[in-house]
Structures are given as structure tokens and as C-alpha cells.
Short mmCIF file of N, CA and C in Angstrom, two decimals:
data_model
loop_
_atom_site.label_atom_id
_atom_site.label_comp_id
_atom_site.label_asym_id
_atom_site.label_seq_id
_atom_site.Cartn_x
_atom_site.Cartn_y
_atom_site.Cartn_z
N UNK A 18 96.51 65.88 99.06
CA UNK A 18 97.14 65.85 97.76
C UNK A 18 98.66 65.85 97.93
N UNK A 19 99.32 65.44 96.87
CA UNK A 19 100.79 65.45 96.88
C UNK A 19 101.30 65.71 95.48
N UNK A 20 102.56 66.11 95.40
CA UNK A 20 103.21 66.37 94.12
C UNK A 20 104.29 65.31 93.96
N UNK A 21 104.25 64.58 92.83
CA UNK A 21 105.15 63.47 92.59
C UNK A 21 105.98 63.74 91.34
N UNK A 22 107.29 63.51 91.45
CA UNK A 22 108.23 63.69 90.34
C UNK A 22 108.67 62.32 89.83
N UNK A 23 108.60 62.16 88.52
CA UNK A 23 109.11 60.94 87.89
C UNK A 23 110.09 61.34 86.80
N UNK A 24 111.37 60.96 86.95
CA UNK A 24 112.37 61.30 85.93
C UNK A 24 112.04 60.64 84.59
N UNK A 25 112.46 61.29 83.52
CA UNK A 25 112.30 60.71 82.18
C UNK A 25 113.12 59.43 82.12
N UNK A 26 112.71 58.52 81.28
CA UNK A 26 113.46 57.25 81.15
C UNK A 26 114.92 57.55 80.81
N UNK A 27 115.80 56.87 81.51
CA UNK A 27 117.21 57.05 81.27
C UNK A 27 117.77 58.29 81.96
N UNK A 28 116.91 59.02 82.67
CA UNK A 28 117.36 60.22 83.37
C UNK A 28 118.02 59.88 84.69
N UNK A 29 118.44 60.93 85.38
CA UNK A 29 119.09 60.75 86.66
C UNK A 29 118.13 60.10 87.66
N UNK A 30 118.59 59.10 88.39
CA UNK A 30 117.79 58.49 89.44
C UNK A 30 116.41 58.08 88.94
N UNK A 31 116.29 56.88 88.41
CA UNK A 31 115.08 56.46 87.71
C UNK A 31 113.87 56.26 88.61
N UNK A 32 113.97 56.52 89.89
CA UNK A 32 112.85 56.32 90.80
C UNK A 32 112.05 57.59 90.98
N UNK A 33 110.72 57.43 91.10
CA UNK A 33 109.88 58.59 91.37
C UNK A 33 110.03 58.97 92.85
N UNK A 34 109.73 60.22 93.15
CA UNK A 34 109.79 60.67 94.54
C UNK A 34 108.73 61.74 94.77
N UNK A 35 108.30 61.84 96.01
CA UNK A 35 107.29 62.83 96.39
C UNK A 35 108.01 64.15 96.68
N UNK A 36 107.60 65.20 95.99
CA UNK A 36 108.17 66.54 96.21
C UNK A 36 107.44 67.29 97.31
N UNK A 37 106.13 67.03 97.45
CA UNK A 37 105.33 67.73 98.46
C UNK A 37 104.15 66.88 98.87
N UNK A 38 103.81 66.96 100.16
CA UNK A 38 102.64 66.24 100.68
C UNK A 38 101.52 67.20 101.06
N UNK A 39 101.81 68.48 101.10
CA UNK A 39 100.80 69.51 101.39
C UNK A 39 100.70 70.40 100.16
N UNK A 40 99.56 70.39 99.50
CA UNK A 40 99.38 71.15 98.26
C UNK A 40 98.32 72.22 98.47
N UNK A 41 98.68 73.44 98.12
CA UNK A 41 97.75 74.56 98.20
C UNK A 41 97.48 75.06 96.78
N UNK A 42 96.22 75.32 96.50
CA UNK A 42 95.82 75.88 95.20
C UNK A 42 95.04 77.16 95.46
N UNK A 43 95.32 78.21 94.70
CA UNK A 43 94.53 79.44 94.87
C UNK A 43 93.08 79.19 94.44
N UNK A 44 92.15 79.83 95.16
CA UNK A 44 90.73 79.63 94.86
C UNK A 44 90.13 80.77 94.04
N UNK A 45 90.92 81.79 93.74
CA UNK A 45 90.42 82.91 92.94
C UNK A 45 91.57 83.54 92.18
N UNK A 46 91.22 84.41 91.24
CA UNK A 46 92.25 85.12 90.47
C UNK A 46 93.09 86.00 91.40
N UNK A 47 92.46 86.61 92.39
CA UNK A 47 93.19 87.46 93.35
C UNK A 47 94.18 86.62 94.16
N UNK A 48 93.73 85.46 94.63
CA UNK A 48 94.63 84.57 95.38
C UNK A 48 95.77 84.09 94.49
N UNK A 49 95.48 83.84 93.21
CA UNK A 49 96.50 83.43 92.26
C UNK A 49 97.55 84.53 92.10
N UNK A 50 97.09 85.78 91.99
CA UNK A 50 98.01 86.91 91.83
C UNK A 50 98.84 87.13 93.09
N UNK A 51 98.24 86.93 94.24
CA UNK A 51 98.96 87.12 95.51
C UNK A 51 100.01 86.04 95.70
N UNK A 52 99.64 84.80 95.37
CA UNK A 52 100.59 83.70 95.50
C UNK A 52 101.17 83.58 96.89
N UNK A 53 102.49 83.54 96.99
CA UNK A 53 103.18 83.38 98.27
C UNK A 53 103.70 84.69 98.83
N UNK A 54 103.23 85.80 98.32
CA UNK A 54 103.68 87.11 98.80
C UNK A 54 103.32 87.29 100.28
N UNK A 55 104.19 87.97 100.99
CA UNK A 55 104.00 88.37 102.39
C UNK A 55 104.10 87.23 103.39
N UNK A 56 104.36 86.03 102.97
CA UNK A 56 104.49 84.91 103.92
C UNK A 56 105.89 84.89 104.51
N UNK A 57 105.97 84.61 105.79
CA UNK A 57 107.26 84.58 106.47
C UNK A 57 108.01 83.27 106.19
N UNK A 58 107.27 82.21 105.86
CA UNK A 58 107.93 80.93 105.60
C UNK A 58 107.10 80.12 104.60
N UNK A 59 107.79 79.16 104.01
CA UNK A 59 107.17 78.19 103.10
C UNK A 59 107.86 76.87 103.40
N UNK A 60 107.28 76.05 104.29
CA UNK A 60 107.97 74.86 104.81
C UNK A 60 108.23 73.78 103.78
N UNK A 61 109.23 72.95 104.07
CA UNK A 61 109.50 71.78 103.25
C UNK A 61 108.24 70.92 103.22
N UNK A 62 108.05 70.25 102.10
CA UNK A 62 106.89 69.38 101.97
C UNK A 62 105.64 70.08 101.47
N UNK A 63 105.73 71.40 101.25
CA UNK A 63 104.59 72.17 100.75
C UNK A 63 104.79 72.53 99.28
N UNK A 64 103.67 72.70 98.58
CA UNK A 64 103.68 73.14 97.18
C UNK A 64 102.52 74.10 96.97
N UNK A 65 102.75 75.08 96.12
CA UNK A 65 101.70 76.01 95.71
C UNK A 65 101.51 75.78 94.22
N UNK A 66 100.33 75.30 93.82
CA UNK A 66 100.08 74.88 92.44
C UNK A 66 99.07 75.82 91.80
N UNK A 67 99.48 76.45 90.69
CA UNK A 67 98.62 77.39 89.98
C UNK A 67 98.30 76.87 88.59
N UNK A 68 97.01 76.77 88.28
CA UNK A 68 96.58 76.43 86.93
C UNK A 68 96.46 77.75 86.17
N UNK A 69 97.35 77.97 85.21
CA UNK A 69 97.41 79.27 84.54
C UNK A 69 96.98 79.23 83.09
N UNK A 70 96.73 78.05 82.53
CA UNK A 70 96.42 78.01 81.11
C UNK A 70 95.20 77.24 80.72
N UNK A 71 94.44 76.75 81.65
CA UNK A 71 93.30 75.91 81.29
C UNK A 71 91.96 76.56 81.58
N UNK A 72 91.94 77.80 81.97
CA UNK A 72 90.71 78.40 82.45
C UNK A 72 89.76 78.85 81.35
N UNK A 73 90.21 78.97 80.12
CA UNK A 73 89.35 79.47 79.05
C UNK A 73 88.52 78.33 78.48
N UNK A 74 87.20 78.47 78.53
CA UNK A 74 86.31 77.42 78.07
C UNK A 74 86.02 77.49 76.57
N UNK A 75 86.48 78.53 75.89
CA UNK A 75 86.26 78.63 74.45
C UNK A 75 87.20 77.70 73.70
N UNK A 76 86.70 76.99 72.69
CA UNK A 76 87.55 76.05 71.95
C UNK A 76 88.77 76.73 71.35
N UNK A 77 89.92 76.07 71.49
CA UNK A 77 91.14 76.58 70.89
C UNK A 77 91.86 77.66 71.69
N UNK A 78 91.26 78.13 72.79
CA UNK A 78 91.89 79.21 73.56
C UNK A 78 92.46 78.75 74.89
N UNK A 79 92.30 77.48 75.22
CA UNK A 79 92.89 76.95 76.45
C UNK A 79 94.31 76.51 76.20
N UNK A 80 94.91 75.88 77.20
CA UNK A 80 96.25 75.34 77.04
C UNK A 80 97.33 76.26 77.55
N UNK A 81 98.57 75.88 77.27
CA UNK A 81 99.73 76.60 77.79
C UNK A 81 99.76 78.04 77.30
N UNK A 82 100.12 78.93 78.21
CA UNK A 82 100.32 80.33 77.83
C UNK A 82 101.55 80.88 78.53
N UNK A 83 102.09 81.93 77.97
CA UNK A 83 103.28 82.56 78.54
C UNK A 83 102.89 83.25 79.84
N UNK A 84 103.61 82.95 80.91
CA UNK A 84 103.31 83.46 82.24
C UNK A 84 104.60 83.93 82.89
N UNK A 85 104.48 84.96 83.71
CA UNK A 85 105.62 85.49 84.45
C UNK A 85 105.42 85.23 85.94
N UNK A 86 106.47 84.77 86.61
CA UNK A 86 106.47 84.63 88.06
C UNK A 86 107.49 85.63 88.58
N UNK A 87 107.04 86.51 89.46
CA UNK A 87 107.97 87.47 90.07
C UNK A 87 107.99 87.25 91.58
N UNK A 88 109.06 87.70 92.20
CA UNK A 88 109.28 87.47 93.62
C UNK A 88 109.12 88.73 94.47
N UNK A 89 108.50 89.75 93.93
CA UNK A 89 108.27 90.97 94.69
C UNK A 89 107.41 90.65 95.91
N UNK A 90 107.90 90.98 97.08
CA UNK A 90 107.26 90.73 98.38
C UNK A 90 107.23 89.25 98.77
N UNK A 91 107.93 88.39 98.03
CA UNK A 91 108.08 86.99 98.43
C UNK A 91 109.37 86.91 99.23
N UNK A 92 109.27 86.42 100.45
CA UNK A 92 110.39 86.51 101.40
C UNK A 92 111.26 85.26 101.47
N UNK A 93 110.93 84.21 100.72
CA UNK A 93 111.69 82.97 100.76
C UNK A 93 112.07 82.55 99.34
N UNK A 94 113.23 81.91 99.15
CA UNK A 94 113.60 81.44 97.81
C UNK A 94 112.71 80.28 97.40
N UNK A 95 112.46 80.17 96.09
CA UNK A 95 111.56 79.14 95.57
C UNK A 95 112.16 78.42 94.38
N UNK A 96 111.75 77.18 94.20
CA UNK A 96 111.94 76.46 92.94
C UNK A 96 110.60 76.54 92.22
N UNK A 97 110.64 76.90 90.95
CA UNK A 97 109.43 77.00 90.14
C UNK A 97 109.53 75.97 89.03
N UNK A 98 108.51 75.10 88.94
CA UNK A 98 108.45 74.07 87.92
C UNK A 98 107.31 74.42 86.97
N UNK A 99 107.65 74.53 85.68
CA UNK A 99 106.70 74.88 84.63
C UNK A 99 106.24 73.60 83.95
N UNK A 100 104.92 73.38 83.88
CA UNK A 100 104.37 72.16 83.30
C UNK A 100 103.44 72.45 82.13
N UNK A 101 103.52 71.61 81.11
CA UNK A 101 102.51 71.54 80.06
C UNK A 101 101.96 70.13 80.17
N UNK A 102 100.71 70.03 80.59
CA UNK A 102 100.17 68.73 80.98
C UNK A 102 100.91 68.32 82.24
N UNK A 103 101.57 67.19 82.18
CA UNK A 103 102.39 66.73 83.31
C UNK A 103 103.88 66.76 82.98
N UNK A 104 104.22 67.25 81.78
CA UNK A 104 105.62 67.28 81.36
C UNK A 104 106.29 68.57 81.82
N UNK A 105 107.47 68.42 82.39
CA UNK A 105 108.26 69.58 82.83
C UNK A 105 108.86 70.25 81.60
N UNK A 106 108.57 71.55 81.44
CA UNK A 106 109.12 72.31 80.32
C UNK A 106 110.11 73.37 80.80
N UNK A 107 110.24 73.52 82.11
CA UNK A 107 111.21 74.47 82.67
C UNK A 107 111.29 74.35 84.18
N UNK A 108 112.46 74.69 84.72
CA UNK A 108 112.68 74.69 86.17
C UNK A 108 113.56 75.90 86.48
N UNK A 109 113.15 76.71 87.44
CA UNK A 109 113.92 77.89 87.84
C UNK A 109 114.03 77.97 89.35
N UNK A 110 115.17 78.47 89.83
CA UNK A 110 115.32 78.81 91.24
C UNK A 110 115.28 80.33 91.32
N UNK A 111 114.36 80.86 92.13
CA UNK A 111 114.17 82.31 92.23
C UNK A 111 114.53 82.80 93.63
N UNK A 112 115.25 83.92 93.66
CA UNK A 112 115.66 84.54 94.92
C UNK A 112 114.55 85.43 95.45
N UNK A 113 114.47 85.57 96.77
CA UNK A 113 113.46 86.45 97.37
C UNK A 113 113.58 87.88 96.84
N UNK A 114 112.47 88.53 96.68
CA UNK A 114 112.33 89.93 96.32
C UNK A 114 112.76 90.27 94.90
N UNK A 115 113.83 89.66 94.38
CA UNK A 115 114.38 90.11 93.10
C UNK A 115 114.23 89.12 91.95
N UNK A 116 113.87 87.89 92.24
CA UNK A 116 113.79 86.88 91.19
C UNK A 116 112.62 87.11 90.26
N UNK A 117 112.81 86.73 89.01
CA UNK A 117 111.74 86.77 88.01
C UNK A 117 112.05 85.72 86.95
N UNK A 118 110.99 85.06 86.48
CA UNK A 118 111.15 84.05 85.43
C UNK A 118 109.88 84.05 84.59
N UNK A 119 110.03 83.64 83.35
CA UNK A 119 108.88 83.54 82.45
C UNK A 119 108.95 82.22 81.71
N UNK A 120 107.79 81.68 81.40
CA UNK A 120 107.75 80.45 80.65
C UNK A 120 106.35 80.20 80.13
N UNK A 121 106.26 79.27 79.22
CA UNK A 121 104.98 78.88 78.66
C UNK A 121 104.54 77.61 79.38
N UNK A 122 103.41 77.68 80.07
CA UNK A 122 102.94 76.55 80.87
C UNK A 122 101.44 76.63 81.04
N UNK A 123 100.85 75.49 81.40
CA UNK A 123 99.45 75.54 81.82
C UNK A 123 99.33 75.32 83.32
N UNK A 124 100.42 74.85 83.96
CA UNK A 124 100.46 74.70 85.41
C UNK A 124 101.84 75.12 85.91
N UNK A 125 101.86 75.84 87.03
CA UNK A 125 103.11 76.23 87.67
C UNK A 125 103.09 75.67 89.09
N UNK A 126 104.18 75.00 89.47
CA UNK A 126 104.32 74.45 90.81
C UNK A 126 105.45 75.18 91.50
N UNK A 127 105.14 75.84 92.62
CA UNK A 127 106.16 76.52 93.41
C UNK A 127 106.47 75.66 94.63
N UNK A 128 107.78 75.47 94.88
CA UNK A 128 108.26 74.61 95.96
C UNK A 128 109.36 75.33 96.73
N UNK A 129 109.61 74.94 97.99
CA UNK A 129 110.75 75.52 98.70
C UNK A 129 112.04 75.28 97.92
N UNK A 130 112.95 76.24 97.93
CA UNK A 130 114.21 76.14 97.19
C UNK A 130 114.95 74.86 97.54
N UNK A 131 115.44 74.18 96.52
CA UNK A 131 116.17 72.93 96.68
C UNK A 131 115.33 71.69 96.46
N UNK A 132 114.02 71.83 96.56
CA UNK A 132 113.13 70.68 96.41
C UNK A 132 113.17 70.12 94.99
N UNK A 133 113.27 70.98 94.00
CA UNK A 133 113.24 70.55 92.60
C UNK A 133 114.63 70.44 92.00
N UNK A 134 115.63 70.27 92.83
CA UNK A 134 117.01 70.23 92.37
C UNK A 134 117.25 69.15 91.31
N UNK A 135 116.59 68.00 91.43
CA UNK A 135 116.78 66.90 90.49
C UNK A 135 115.73 66.85 89.38
N UNK A 136 114.84 67.83 89.34
CA UNK A 136 113.80 67.86 88.32
C UNK A 136 114.38 68.49 87.06
N UNK A 137 114.15 67.86 85.91
CA UNK A 137 114.71 68.34 84.65
C UNK A 137 113.62 68.40 83.57
N UNK A 138 113.89 69.22 82.56
CA UNK A 138 112.99 69.30 81.41
C UNK A 138 112.82 67.90 80.82
N UNK A 139 111.58 67.54 80.53
CA UNK A 139 111.27 66.22 80.00
C UNK A 139 110.78 65.24 81.05
N UNK A 140 111.03 65.53 82.32
CA UNK A 140 110.52 64.70 83.41
C UNK A 140 109.01 64.90 83.53
N UNK A 141 108.40 64.13 84.41
CA UNK A 141 106.97 64.24 84.68
C UNK A 141 106.78 64.68 86.13
N UNK A 142 105.87 65.63 86.34
CA UNK A 142 105.46 66.03 87.69
C UNK A 142 103.94 65.99 87.71
N UNK A 143 103.40 65.27 88.69
CA UNK A 143 101.95 65.09 88.80
C UNK A 143 101.45 65.56 90.15
N UNK A 144 100.25 66.14 90.16
CA UNK A 144 99.54 66.43 91.40
C UNK A 144 98.49 65.35 91.52
N UNK A 145 98.59 64.55 92.59
CA UNK A 145 97.68 63.42 92.78
C UNK A 145 96.99 63.53 94.13
N UNK A 146 95.79 62.93 94.23
CA UNK A 146 95.09 62.93 95.51
C UNK A 146 95.60 61.77 96.36
N UNK A 147 95.01 61.59 97.52
CA UNK A 147 95.47 60.58 98.47
C UNK A 147 95.39 59.16 97.92
N UNK A 148 94.49 58.94 96.96
CA UNK A 148 94.33 57.61 96.38
C UNK A 148 95.18 57.42 95.14
N UNK A 149 96.00 58.42 94.79
CA UNK A 149 96.87 58.30 93.64
C UNK A 149 96.25 58.75 92.33
N UNK A 150 95.05 59.33 92.40
CA UNK A 150 94.39 59.80 91.18
C UNK A 150 94.90 61.18 90.84
N UNK A 151 95.02 61.45 89.56
CA UNK A 151 95.48 62.75 89.08
C UNK A 151 94.48 63.82 89.44
N UNK A 152 94.99 64.98 89.84
CA UNK A 152 94.12 66.08 90.26
C UNK A 152 93.96 67.12 89.17
N UNK A 153 94.31 66.81 87.94
CA UNK A 153 94.09 67.74 86.84
C UNK A 153 95.18 68.76 86.63
N UNK A 154 96.29 68.67 87.34
CA UNK A 154 97.38 69.62 87.13
C UNK A 154 98.15 69.28 85.89
#
């Protein structure tokens, strides 16, 4: 899988680019809560993708929800991209140990700091498989 950024029309640098070629998704609520805590490194080309708003199967209760990302026990700086569908609704750079951010999203993409420098609200970020098909992020 990979994470691809496409600027909004008329935005900076109209070409799409790959933000990550290695995508990790948590497989449980515990893994989701742990996130990138306690890791010594988070290499370039990697992304940690969390689906935080689509898990409720009851009608009307799915979709974007307010979520907090904290950096307690996270040892590396991160760029956090907040998505509703594939649309970027927020971008934050968080410092190790002390950073915290909140936003309304159904998907959160964590990337090594600096990776999302050109990503802006209104752009599109997609998680796609090797054949270019959307992975539901």
C-alpha cells in the first residue's frame, strides 16, 4: 500500500506525489491506542493510518468524529493529516512527548515530520493498494 497526496486544483505544485510506500494499520483497538508509542524511529516512506470514525455499523452513527492525538511516549516528531473521506481537513506537526492535536476526522495519517509539509486543507490524500485501488481510508 501507499499514501498519495494530490493538491487541490490551483494549489501549490499541481502534481500528485507519494507520501509513503510502507503503510501500517492497527489491527485492534489496543494497537490503535498504542499507535507509535515507544518506537525508537519512524523511517521516511512510512505511514501509520488509523480509521477512527467508520467503525460503527449503526445507521447515522458512523463518519467523522472528534479525535485527539497525543505524543506521550512518542519519541519522534510527526506530521498528522486529518481526513474526512479523502479530503484533508487538517494538518499538524507534533513534537515528541509534548505535542497534542485534536480534529474531526474519520481517518488519521501519521507521517515522519516534514513529509506533509506541502499538504493543505482541501487537498486529497488517498491510501491505495499496489494496483492503485483505494483501500477505504
